[in-house]
Amino acid sequence: MTRIAVTGGSGKLGRAVVAHLLEHGYEVVNLDRAPAPTSPFASASQPSLQTDAGARPEALFVRVDLSDYGQVVQALTAVDDRYDGIDGLVHLAAIPAPGLTTNAATFANNVPSSYNVFAAAQAAGIDNVVWASSETVLGLPFGSNPPPSFPVDEEYPVRPSTTYSLGKAVEEEMARHFTRWNPDLKLIGLRFSNVMEVADYAAFPAFEADPANRAWNAWGYIDARDGAQAVRLALESTLTGFEAFIIAAADTVMSTPSAELAEKYFPKVPFRRPVEGTETLLGIDKARRMLWFAPTHSWRDHVPQD
Ligand SMILES: NC(=O)c1ccc[n+]([C@@H]2O[C@H](COP(=O)([O-])OP(=O)(O)OC[C@H]3O[C@@H](n4cnc5c(N)ncnc54)[C@H](O)[C@@H]3O)[C@@H](O)[C@H]2O)c1
């Protein structure tokens, strides 16, 4: 069985990724500084992996502070009687947005942790790495900084406008150089849109009242389960080198057609191709083409429609 380490596996996106990888037959080790609230590892005594015959397999949890390089090397190599060797790595752990703490604290947690993860993966001989970049490197908020065209793509240089996003831009640049140093290495950066769980969808119909409130990311989102699909497809891809992909739902958070919204709120942004109905303005064409990404979840399936 292929063993995948998921950093940040206790978080919002991480929980969906861990569940999805387990469902697809992977053995999963969650490397996080805290267990997921619902995990059996949240209790004091750690049960061993897959204890009951026939029971749904659980991810193993190992408490790691990724800002400590030594801990990361050991976590990616072996942990006593728990495991010996990691085959692939998904790096999601981070302070996940601007403004959750001070700018310097966000940068000091996220960027050195990603350096440690990338460098320790190399030390441990792991060439298959997928990590969470962010839609913010596309220049969010778009209100004050419109994109060059719709659907937004990966073809223009990153333009972070917050310290959080600067960290993601630095990580993408680091990834470029790690892959230059090691041509066998795959480092795929997934530029996730705003991650949503089913419980979040109850708030969506209210967005319709004031579209300007969600213009900051061109009305994008990604269901955590589809984010997990993208992670698995990136892990399974035979690509090498650094690649960045926008990962968004196939639709927007709105009921108003996307072209109508764009015309009203971004009248100067040209369309590279027509978009249909409520199709996403955060282009997932590259992810569809190169990863076979095919999002299947929409908020519309969880909220009564008129
Ligand atoms: N949530 C979003 O809308 C969104 C959008 C784009 C990108 N992302 C990125 O996706 C990733 C996951 O986001 P999320 O929403 O699941 O975040 P989250 O806060 O729910 O989970 C992050 C996890 O990382 C862990 N963590 C943070 N720093 C750590 C460290 N130094 N050592 C060990 N563990 C650490 C936390 O304990 C937490 O469990 C992040 O990299 C984030 O930047 C999130």
Short mmCIF file of C-alpha atoms and ligand atoms in Angstrom, two decimals:
data_model
loop_
_atom_site.label_atom_id
_atom_site.label_comp_id
_atom_site.label_asym_id
_atom_site.label_seq_id
_atom_site.Cartn_x
_atom_site.Cartn_y
_atom_site.Cartn_z
CA MET A 1 0.00 0.00 0.00
CA THR A 2 1.23 3.51 -0.80
CA ARG A 3 1.82 5.62 2.30
CA ILE A 4 1.05 9.34 1.98
CA ALA A 5 1.91 11.96 4.58
CA VAL A 6 -0.59 14.82 4.76
CA THR A 7 0.55 17.90 6.69
CA GLY A 8 -2.36 19.86 8.12
CA GLY A 9 -4.53 16.75 7.88
CA SER A 10 -6.55 17.95 10.88
CA GLY A 11 -7.68 21.14 9.11
CA LYS A 12 -10.69 21.96 6.95
CA LEU A 13 -9.19 20.86 3.63
CA GLY A 14 -6.90 18.30 5.26
CA ARG A 15 -9.78 16.32 6.78
CA ALA A 16 -11.38 15.95 3.33
CA VAL A 17 -8.04 14.98 1.78
CA VAL A 18 -7.32 12.37 4.45
CA ALA A 19 -10.81 10.83 4.05
CA HIS A 20 -10.53 10.82 0.24
CA LEU A 21 -7.09 9.20 0.21
CA LEU A 22 -8.21 6.52 2.68
CA GLU A 23 -11.26 5.84 0.49
CA HIS A 24 -8.92 5.39 -2.46
CA GLY A 25 -6.83 2.78 -0.69
CA TYR A 26 -3.90 4.88 0.49
CA GLU A 27 -2.35 4.56 3.92
CA VAL A 28 -2.31 8.06 5.41
CA VAL A 29 -0.20 9.69 8.09
CA ASN A 30 -1.54 13.04 9.32
CA LEU A 31 1.30 15.34 10.36
CA ASP A 32 -0.19 18.24 12.29
CA ARG A 33 0.43 20.12 15.50
CA ALA A 34 -3.08 19.15 16.66
CA PRO A 35 -5.31 16.13 15.99
CA ALA A 36 -8.58 16.62 14.12
CA PRO A 37 -11.41 17.26 16.61
CA THR A 38 -13.26 14.10 15.58
CA SER A 39 -10.18 11.89 15.38
CA PRO A 40 -9.70 9.00 17.81
CA PHE A 41 -6.23 10.51 18.29
CA ALA A 42 -7.85 13.50 19.98
CA SER A 43 -8.17 11.29 23.07
CA ALA A 44 -5.17 10.73 25.30
CA SER A 45 -4.45 7.13 24.34
CA GLN A 46 -3.60 6.59 20.69
CA PRO A 47 -5.24 3.48 19.26
CA SER A 48 -3.07 1.62 16.81
CA LEU A 49 -3.73 1.83 13.08
CA GLN A 50 -6.62 -0.28 11.76
CA THR A 51 -7.28 -2.10 15.02
CA ASP A 52 -10.65 -3.76 14.39
CA ALA A 53 -10.86 -6.20 11.53
CA GLY A 54 -13.23 -4.77 8.93
CA ALA A 55 -13.34 -1.33 10.54
CA ARG A 56 -12.85 1.71 8.31
CA PRO A 57 -9.13 2.48 8.28
CA GLU A 58 -8.08 5.60 10.13
CA ALA A 59 -5.16 7.86 9.34
CA LEU A 60 -2.27 7.63 11.74
CA PHE A 61 -1.65 10.91 13.57
CA VAL A 62 1.81 12.18 14.43
CA ARG A 63 2.11 15.49 16.23
CA VAL A 64 4.69 17.62 14.43
CA ASP A 65 5.60 21.28 14.50
CA LEU A 66 6.66 21.91 10.91
CA SER A 67 8.65 24.98 11.86
CA ASP A 68 11.24 22.57 13.37
CA TYR A 69 13.28 21.01 10.55
CA GLY A 70 14.47 18.08 12.66
CA GLN A 71 10.91 17.07 13.47
CA VAL A 72 9.95 17.26 9.79
CA VAL A 73 12.89 15.08 8.66
CA GLN A 74 12.00 12.44 11.23
CA ALA A 75 8.29 12.58 10.44
CA LEU A 76 9.05 12.00 6.75
CA THR A 77 11.51 9.20 7.46
CA ALA A 78 10.30 6.90 10.25
CA VAL A 79 8.50 7.11 13.59
CA ASP A 80 9.42 4.24 15.93
CA ASP A 81 6.94 1.36 15.58
CA ARG A 82 4.42 3.47 13.61
CA TYR A 83 5.90 3.54 10.11
CA ASP A 84 9.10 3.41 8.15
CA GLY A 85 9.19 5.49 4.97
CA ILE A 86 6.77 7.80 3.17
CA ASP A 87 5.97 7.42 -0.55
CA GLY A 88 4.24 10.73 -1.29
CA LEU A 89 3.59 14.00 0.46
CA VAL A 90 0.68 16.43 0.59
CA HIS A 91 1.57 19.69 2.35
CA LEU A 92 -1.48 21.65 3.49
CA ALA A 93 -0.47 22.90 6.95
CA ALA A 94 -0.44 26.67 7.20
CA ILE A 95 -2.19 29.62 8.73
CA PRO A 96 -4.78 29.58 5.93
CA ALA A 97 -5.69 33.21 5.25
CA PRO A 98 -4.52 36.80 5.68
CA GLY A 99 -5.42 38.58 8.89
CA LEU A 100 -5.79 35.58 11.23
CA THR A 101 -2.71 36.72 13.12
CA THR A 102 -0.03 39.36 12.54
CA ASN A 103 1.63 39.49 9.13
CA ALA A 104 5.04 38.48 10.46
CA ALA A 105 3.56 35.58 12.44
CA THR A 106 1.77 34.30 9.33
CA PHE A 107 4.94 34.50 7.26
CA ALA A 108 7.11 33.04 10.04
CA ASN A 109 4.82 30.01 10.38
CA ASN A 110 4.04 29.32 6.73
CA VAL A 111 7.17 29.96 4.69
CA PRO A 112 9.84 28.27 6.87
CA SER A 113 7.45 25.33 7.36
CA SER A 114 7.16 24.93 3.58
CA TYR A 115 10.94 25.22 3.17
CA ASN A 116 11.34 22.54 5.87
CA VAL A 117 8.79 20.28 4.17
CA PHE A 118 10.34 20.68 0.69
CA ALA A 119 13.91 20.21 1.99
CA ALA A 120 13.05 17.31 4.31
CA ALA A 121 11.18 15.57 1.48
CA GLN A 122 14.40 15.72 -0.54
CA ALA A 123 16.43 14.42 2.41
CA ALA A 124 13.94 11.55 2.79
CA GLY A 125 14.00 10.75 -0.95
CA ILE A 126 10.35 11.75 -1.57
CA ASP A 127 9.96 13.03 -5.14
CA ASN A 128 6.17 13.23 -5.22
CA VAL A 129 4.97 16.40 -3.49
CA VAL A 130 1.68 18.28 -3.80
CA TRP A 131 1.06 21.40 -1.73
CA ALA A 132 -1.52 24.09 -1.16
CA SER A 133 -0.76 27.35 -2.85
CA SER A 134 -3.70 29.75 -3.06
CA GLU A 135 -5.96 31.70 -5.39
CA THR A 136 -4.66 34.81 -3.63
CA VAL A 137 -1.46 34.75 -5.77
CA LEU A 138 -3.70 35.61 -8.75
CA GLY A 139 -3.92 39.14 -7.30
CA LEU A 140 -6.85 39.02 -4.87
CA PRO A 141 -8.77 41.09 -4.09
CA PHE A 142 -9.73 41.54 -7.74
CA GLY A 143 -11.91 44.56 -6.91
CA SER A 144 -8.85 46.82 -6.69
CA ASN A 145 -6.66 44.67 -8.95
CA PRO A 146 -8.66 43.08 -11.79
CA PRO A 147 -7.22 40.03 -13.56
CA PRO A 148 -5.91 40.42 -17.13
CA SER A 149 -8.72 38.27 -18.60
CA PHE A 150 -11.55 35.85 -17.86
CA PRO A 151 -11.56 32.99 -17.19
CA VAL A 152 -8.56 33.75 -14.97
CA ASP A 153 -5.62 31.45 -15.79
CA GLU A 154 -2.14 30.53 -14.58
CA GLU A 155 -0.37 32.31 -17.45
CA TYR A 156 0.45 35.65 -15.79
CA PRO A 157 3.06 36.32 -13.06
CA VAL A 158 1.91 36.01 -9.45
CA ARG A 159 0.93 39.30 -7.82
CA PRO A 160 0.38 38.83 -4.08
CA SER A 161 -1.20 41.75 -2.26
CA THR A 162 -1.07 40.42 1.33
CA THR A 163 1.70 38.91 3.46
CA TYR A 164 -0.15 35.57 3.48
CA SER A 165 -0.19 35.59 -0.31
CA LEU A 166 3.42 36.76 -0.48
CA GLY A 167 4.27 33.59 1.45
CA LYS A 168 2.47 31.44 -1.13
CA ALA A 169 4.28 33.30 -3.95
CA VAL A 170 7.64 32.68 -2.22
CA GLU A 171 6.72 28.99 -1.87
CA GLU A 172 5.96 28.75 -5.59
CA GLU A 173 9.33 30.35 -6.34
CA MET A 174 11.04 27.92 -3.93
CA ALA A 175 9.32 25.04 -5.69
CA ARG A 176 10.65 26.25 -9.04
CA HIS A 177 14.21 26.04 -7.73
CA PHE A 178 13.83 22.74 -5.86
CA THR A 179 12.66 21.17 -9.12
CA ARG A 180 15.50 22.84 -11.05
CA TRP A 181 17.95 21.21 -8.63
CA ASN A 182 16.26 17.78 -8.92
CA PRO A 183 14.73 16.99 -12.32
CA ASP A 184 13.00 13.86 -10.91
CA LEU A 185 11.06 15.92 -8.40
CA LYS A 186 7.38 16.75 -8.81
CA LEU A 187 6.14 19.79 -6.86
CA ILE A 188 2.57 20.62 -7.78
CA GLY A 189 1.11 23.79 -6.29
CA LEU A 190 -2.68 23.79 -6.14
CA ARG A 191 -4.04 27.33 -6.09
CA PHE A 192 -7.22 26.51 -4.17
CA SER A 193 -10.15 28.86 -4.26
CA ASN A 194 -12.11 29.50 -1.04
CA VAL A 195 -12.57 26.07 0.56
CA MET A 196 -16.14 25.16 1.55
CA GLU A 197 -17.72 22.31 3.47
CA VAL A 198 -21.40 21.33 3.09
CA ALA A 199 -22.32 23.25 6.26
CA ASP A 200 -21.03 26.46 4.65
CA TYR A 201 -23.55 26.33 1.79
CA ALA A 202 -26.52 27.55 3.87
CA ALA A 203 -24.97 31.04 3.66
CA PHE A 204 -24.70 31.03 -0.14
CA PRO A 205 -28.18 32.24 -1.19
CA ALA A 206 -27.57 35.47 0.75
CA PHE A 207 -24.61 36.30 -1.55
CA GLU A 208 -27.11 37.11 -4.30
CA ALA A 209 -28.26 40.27 -2.51
CA ASP A 210 -24.89 41.99 -2.91
CA PRO A 211 -22.63 40.49 -5.59
CA ALA A 212 -19.93 43.08 -4.83
CA ASN A 213 -19.25 41.26 -1.55
CA ARG A 214 -17.82 38.24 -3.39
CA ALA A 215 -16.19 40.05 -6.32
CA TRP A 216 -12.85 39.82 -4.46
CA ASN A 217 -12.26 36.33 -5.91
CA ALA A 218 -14.61 36.57 -8.90
CA TRP A 219 -17.28 34.58 -7.00
CA GLY A 220 -15.16 31.43 -6.79
CA TYR A 221 -15.11 28.57 -4.28
CA ILE A 222 -14.07 24.92 -4.06
CA ASP A 223 -15.88 22.11 -2.27
CA ALA A 224 -13.37 20.46 0.08
CA ARG A 225 -14.21 17.06 -1.43
CA ASP A 226 -13.31 18.29 -4.92
CA GLY A 227 -10.17 19.88 -3.48
CA ALA A 228 -9.31 16.41 -2.21
CA GLN A 229 -9.93 14.95 -5.66
CA ALA A 230 -7.46 17.48 -7.12
CA VAL A 231 -4.85 16.51 -4.52
CA ARG A 232 -5.16 12.81 -5.35
CA LEU A 233 -5.01 13.44 -9.10
CA ALA A 234 -1.91 15.59 -8.62
CA LEU A 235 -0.30 12.86 -6.51
CA GLU A 236 -1.10 10.27 -9.17
CA SER A 237 0.08 12.47 -12.06
CA THR A 238 3.28 11.50 -13.86
CA LEU A 239 4.30 15.15 -14.27
CA THR A 240 7.71 16.23 -13.02
CA GLY A 241 8.91 19.73 -12.22
CA PHE A 242 6.91 22.62 -10.81
CA GLU A 243 3.36 23.24 -12.01
CA ALA A 244 0.65 25.48 -10.58
CA PHE A 245 -3.06 24.81 -11.08
CA ILE A 246 -6.13 26.87 -10.19
CA ILE A 247 -8.53 24.56 -8.33
CA ALA A 248 -12.09 25.87 -8.18
CA ALA A 249 -15.63 24.52 -8.42
CA ALA A 250 -17.13 24.32 -11.91
CA ASP A 251 -19.62 27.06 -10.99
CA THR A 252 -19.65 30.34 -9.05
CA VAL A 253 -21.31 31.10 -5.71
CA MET A 254 -23.97 33.12 -7.58
CA SER A 255 -27.21 32.51 -9.51
CA THR A 256 -26.64 35.51 -11.81
CA PRO A 257 -24.82 34.42 -15.00
CA SER A 258 -21.05 34.88 -14.78
CA ALA A 259 -20.79 36.99 -17.96
CA GLU A 260 -23.40 39.40 -16.55
CA LEU A 261 -21.49 39.74 -13.26
CA ALA A 262 -18.19 40.28 -15.07
CA GLU A 263 -19.70 42.93 -17.34
CA LYS A 264 -21.08 44.85 -14.35
CA TYR A 265 -18.18 44.57 -11.88
CA PHE A 266 -15.18 44.14 -14.22
CA PRO A 267 -16.24 45.96 -17.42
CA LYS A 268 -12.66 46.37 -18.68
CA VAL A 269 -11.61 42.70 -18.31
CA PRO A 270 -11.80 40.88 -21.66
CA PHE A 271 -12.97 37.28 -22.09
CA ARG A 272 -10.49 34.81 -23.63
CA ARG A 273 -13.40 32.51 -24.42
CA PRO A 274 -17.12 32.60 -23.71
CA VAL A 275 -18.35 31.22 -20.36
CA GLU A 276 -21.68 29.48 -20.05
CA GLY A 277 -24.31 30.31 -17.41
CA THR A 278 -22.87 30.28 -13.91
CA GLU A 279 -19.55 28.73 -15.02
CA THR A 280 -16.54 29.59 -12.88
CA LEU A 281 -14.52 32.67 -13.81
CA LEU A 282 -11.49 31.07 -12.10
CA GLY A 283 -10.38 28.94 -15.02
CA ILE A 284 -9.84 25.26 -14.27
CA ASP A 285 -9.05 24.44 -17.91
CA LYS A 286 -5.39 23.60 -17.14
CA ALA A 287 -6.33 21.31 -14.24
CA ARG A 288 -8.96 19.62 -16.39
CA ARG A 289 -6.47 19.15 -19.24
CA MET A 290 -3.35 18.10 -17.31
CA LEU A 291 -4.73 16.44 -14.15
CA TRP A 292 -8.13 15.24 -15.46
CA PHE A 293 -9.68 17.26 -12.65
CA ALA A 294 -13.48 17.10 -12.83
CA PRO A 295 -15.27 18.76 -9.89
CA THR A 296 -18.52 17.00 -9.03
CA HIS A 297 -19.84 19.02 -6.08
CA SER A 298 -21.82 22.24 -6.21
CA TRP A 299 -23.45 24.32 -3.48
CA ARG A 300 -26.60 24.10 -5.65
CA ASP A 301 -26.96 20.42 -4.68
CA HIS A 302 -27.21 21.34 -1.00
CA VAL A 303 -29.42 24.43 -0.99
CA PRO A 304 -33.04 24.57 -2.22
CA GLN A 305 -33.21 26.40 -5.60
CA ASP A 306 -36.09 28.63 -6.73
N1 LIG B 1 -9.40 27.64 3.46
C1 LIG B 1 -9.31 28.24 2.29
O1 LIG B 1 -10.26 28.89 1.80
C2 LIG B 1 -8.02 28.14 1.49
C3 LIG B 1 -7.95 28.71 0.21
C4 LIG B 1 -6.77 28.61 -0.52
C5 LIG B 1 -5.69 27.93 0.02
N2 LIG B 1 -5.78 27.39 1.27
C6 LIG B 1 -4.62 26.68 1.81
O2 LIG B 1 -5.02 25.33 2.03
C7 LIG B 1 -4.31 24.81 3.17
C8 LIG B 1 -5.30 24.23 4.16
O3 LIG B 1 -6.19 25.24 4.58
P1 LIG B 1 -7.36 24.93 5.64
O4 LIG B 1 -8.48 25.83 5.32
O5 LIG B 1 -7.60 23.46 5.73
O6 LIG B 1 -6.67 25.45 6.98
P2 LIG B 1 -6.94 24.97 8.49
O7 LIG B 1 -6.51 26.09 9.38
O8 LIG B 1 -8.31 24.43 8.66
O9 LIG B 1 -5.89 23.77 8.67
C9 LIG B 1 -4.51 23.99 8.70
C10 LIG B 1 -3.87 22.96 9.59
O10 LIG B 1 -2.45 23.19 9.59
C11 LIG B 1 -1.96 22.97 10.91
N3 LIG B 1 -0.73 23.74 11.06
C12 LIG B 1 -0.54 25.06 10.81
N4 LIG B 1 0.74 25.40 11.06
C13 LIG B 1 1.38 24.27 11.46
C14 LIG B 1 2.72 23.98 11.85
N5 LIG B 1 3.66 24.92 11.94
N6 LIG B 1 3.03 22.70 12.19
C15 LIG B 1 2.08 21.73 12.15
N7 LIG B 1 0.79 21.94 11.79
C16 LIG B 1 0.46 23.21 11.46
C17 LIG B 1 -3.09 23.44 11.83
O11 LIG B 1 -2.99 22.80 13.11
C18 LIG B 1 -4.34 23.01 11.05
O12 LIG B 1 -4.81 21.73 11.44
C19 LIG B 1 -3.48 25.97 3.71
O13 LIG B 1 -2.16 25.86 3.18
C20 LIG B 1 -4.15 27.20 3.15
O14 LIG B 1 -3.24 28.27 3.03
C21 LIG B 1 -6.92 27.47 2.02
#
